[in-house]
Coordinates of C-alpha atoms in Angstrom, one line a residue:
V431 CA 95.3 96.4 103.1
D432 CA 94.0 94.2 105.9
A433 CA 97.5 92.7 106.4
G434 CA 98.9 96.2 106.8
E435 CA 101.2 95.9 103.8
L436 CA 99.8 98.8 101.7
F437 CA 101.0 102.4 102.5
L438 CA 98.5 105.0 101.4
G439 CA 100.0 107.9 103.4
S440 CA 101.1 109.9 100.4
V441 CA 97.9 109.7 98.4
R442 CA 96.6 113.2 97.5
H443 CA 93.7 112.4 95.2
V444 CA 91.3 109.5 94.9
V445 CA 88.9 109.2 91.9
V446 CA 86.3 106.5 91.8
D447 CA 84.5 106.4 88.4
E448 CA 81.1 104.6 88.0
M449 CA 80.3 104.8 91.7
D450 CA 76.8 103.4 91.0
T451 CA 78.4 100.2 89.6
V452 CA 80.8 100.0 92.6
L453 CA 77.8 100.1 95.0
E454 CA 75.6 97.8 92.9
Q455 CA 78.4 95.2 92.9
G456 CA 78.8 95.3 96.6
F457 CA 82.2 97.0 97.0
Q458 CA 81.0 99.8 99.4
D459 CA 82.7 98.2 102.4
D460 CA 85.9 97.5 100.5
L461 CA 86.0 101.1 99.3
G462 CA 85.2 102.4 102.8
G463 CA 88.0 100.2 104.2
L464 CA 90.5 102.0 101.9
L465 CA 89.1 105.5 102.3
H466 CA 88.2 105.7 106.0
P467 CA 91.8 105.5 107.3
M468 CA 93.0 108.1 104.8
L469 CA 90.2 110.5 105.7
Y470 CA 89.5 110.0 109.4
G471 CA 92.5 108.0 110.7
K472 CA 91.7 105.3 113.2
R473 CA 88.7 107.0 114.8
K474 CA 85.1 105.8 114.3
V475 CA 82.7 108.3 112.7
E476 CA 79.2 108.0 114.2
K477 CA 76.2 108.6 111.9
E478 CA 74.8 111.4 114.1
E479 CA 78.1 113.1 114.1
W480 CA 78.2 112.9 110.3
K481 CA 74.6 114.2 109.9
K482 CA 75.4 117.2 112.1
G483 CA 78.4 118.1 110.0
K484 CA 80.8 117.8 112.9
V485 CA 83.2 115.3 111.3
T486 CA 86.8 116.5 110.7
L487 CA 89.3 115.0 108.3
V488 CA 92.8 114.2 109.3
N489 CA 95.6 116.6 108.2
G490 CA 96.7 115.8 104.7
A491 CA 93.5 113.9 103.8
P492 CA 93.2 113.3 100.0
Q493 CA 90.6 115.0 97.8
V494 CA 88.0 112.3 96.9
I495 CA 86.0 112.5 93.7
L496 CA 83.2 110.1 93.0
T497 CA 81.5 110.1 89.6
T498 CA 78.4 108.5 88.3
A499 CA 76.2 108.9 85.3
T500 CA 73.0 107.7 87.0
M501 CA 71.5 108.7 90.4
T502 CA 70.6 105.3 91.7
E503 CA 69.0 104.6 95.1
A504 CA 72.4 103.3 96.4
V505 CA 74.1 106.6 95.3
R506 CA 71.3 108.6 97.0
K507 CA 71.7 106.6 100.2
L508 CA 75.5 107.2 100.2
L509 CA 75.0 110.9 99.8
E510 CA 72.7 111.1 102.9

């Protein structure tokens, strides 16, 4: 991905199972690096913009489904 050799432009759905484990094992930045361009393009999303609900997705952004069996602190923080 960092080398620009992975094309994700035709992705329509992303499902991440066991999101609590993904976060606990430290893959949040890696996952964000994959999802951010597909959802927001090249623009940076500010935290305040996100909190106010003023973030818009790019046209054709995929549907993202995150699943977890446990509501850990890391999952709660992600949902804020």
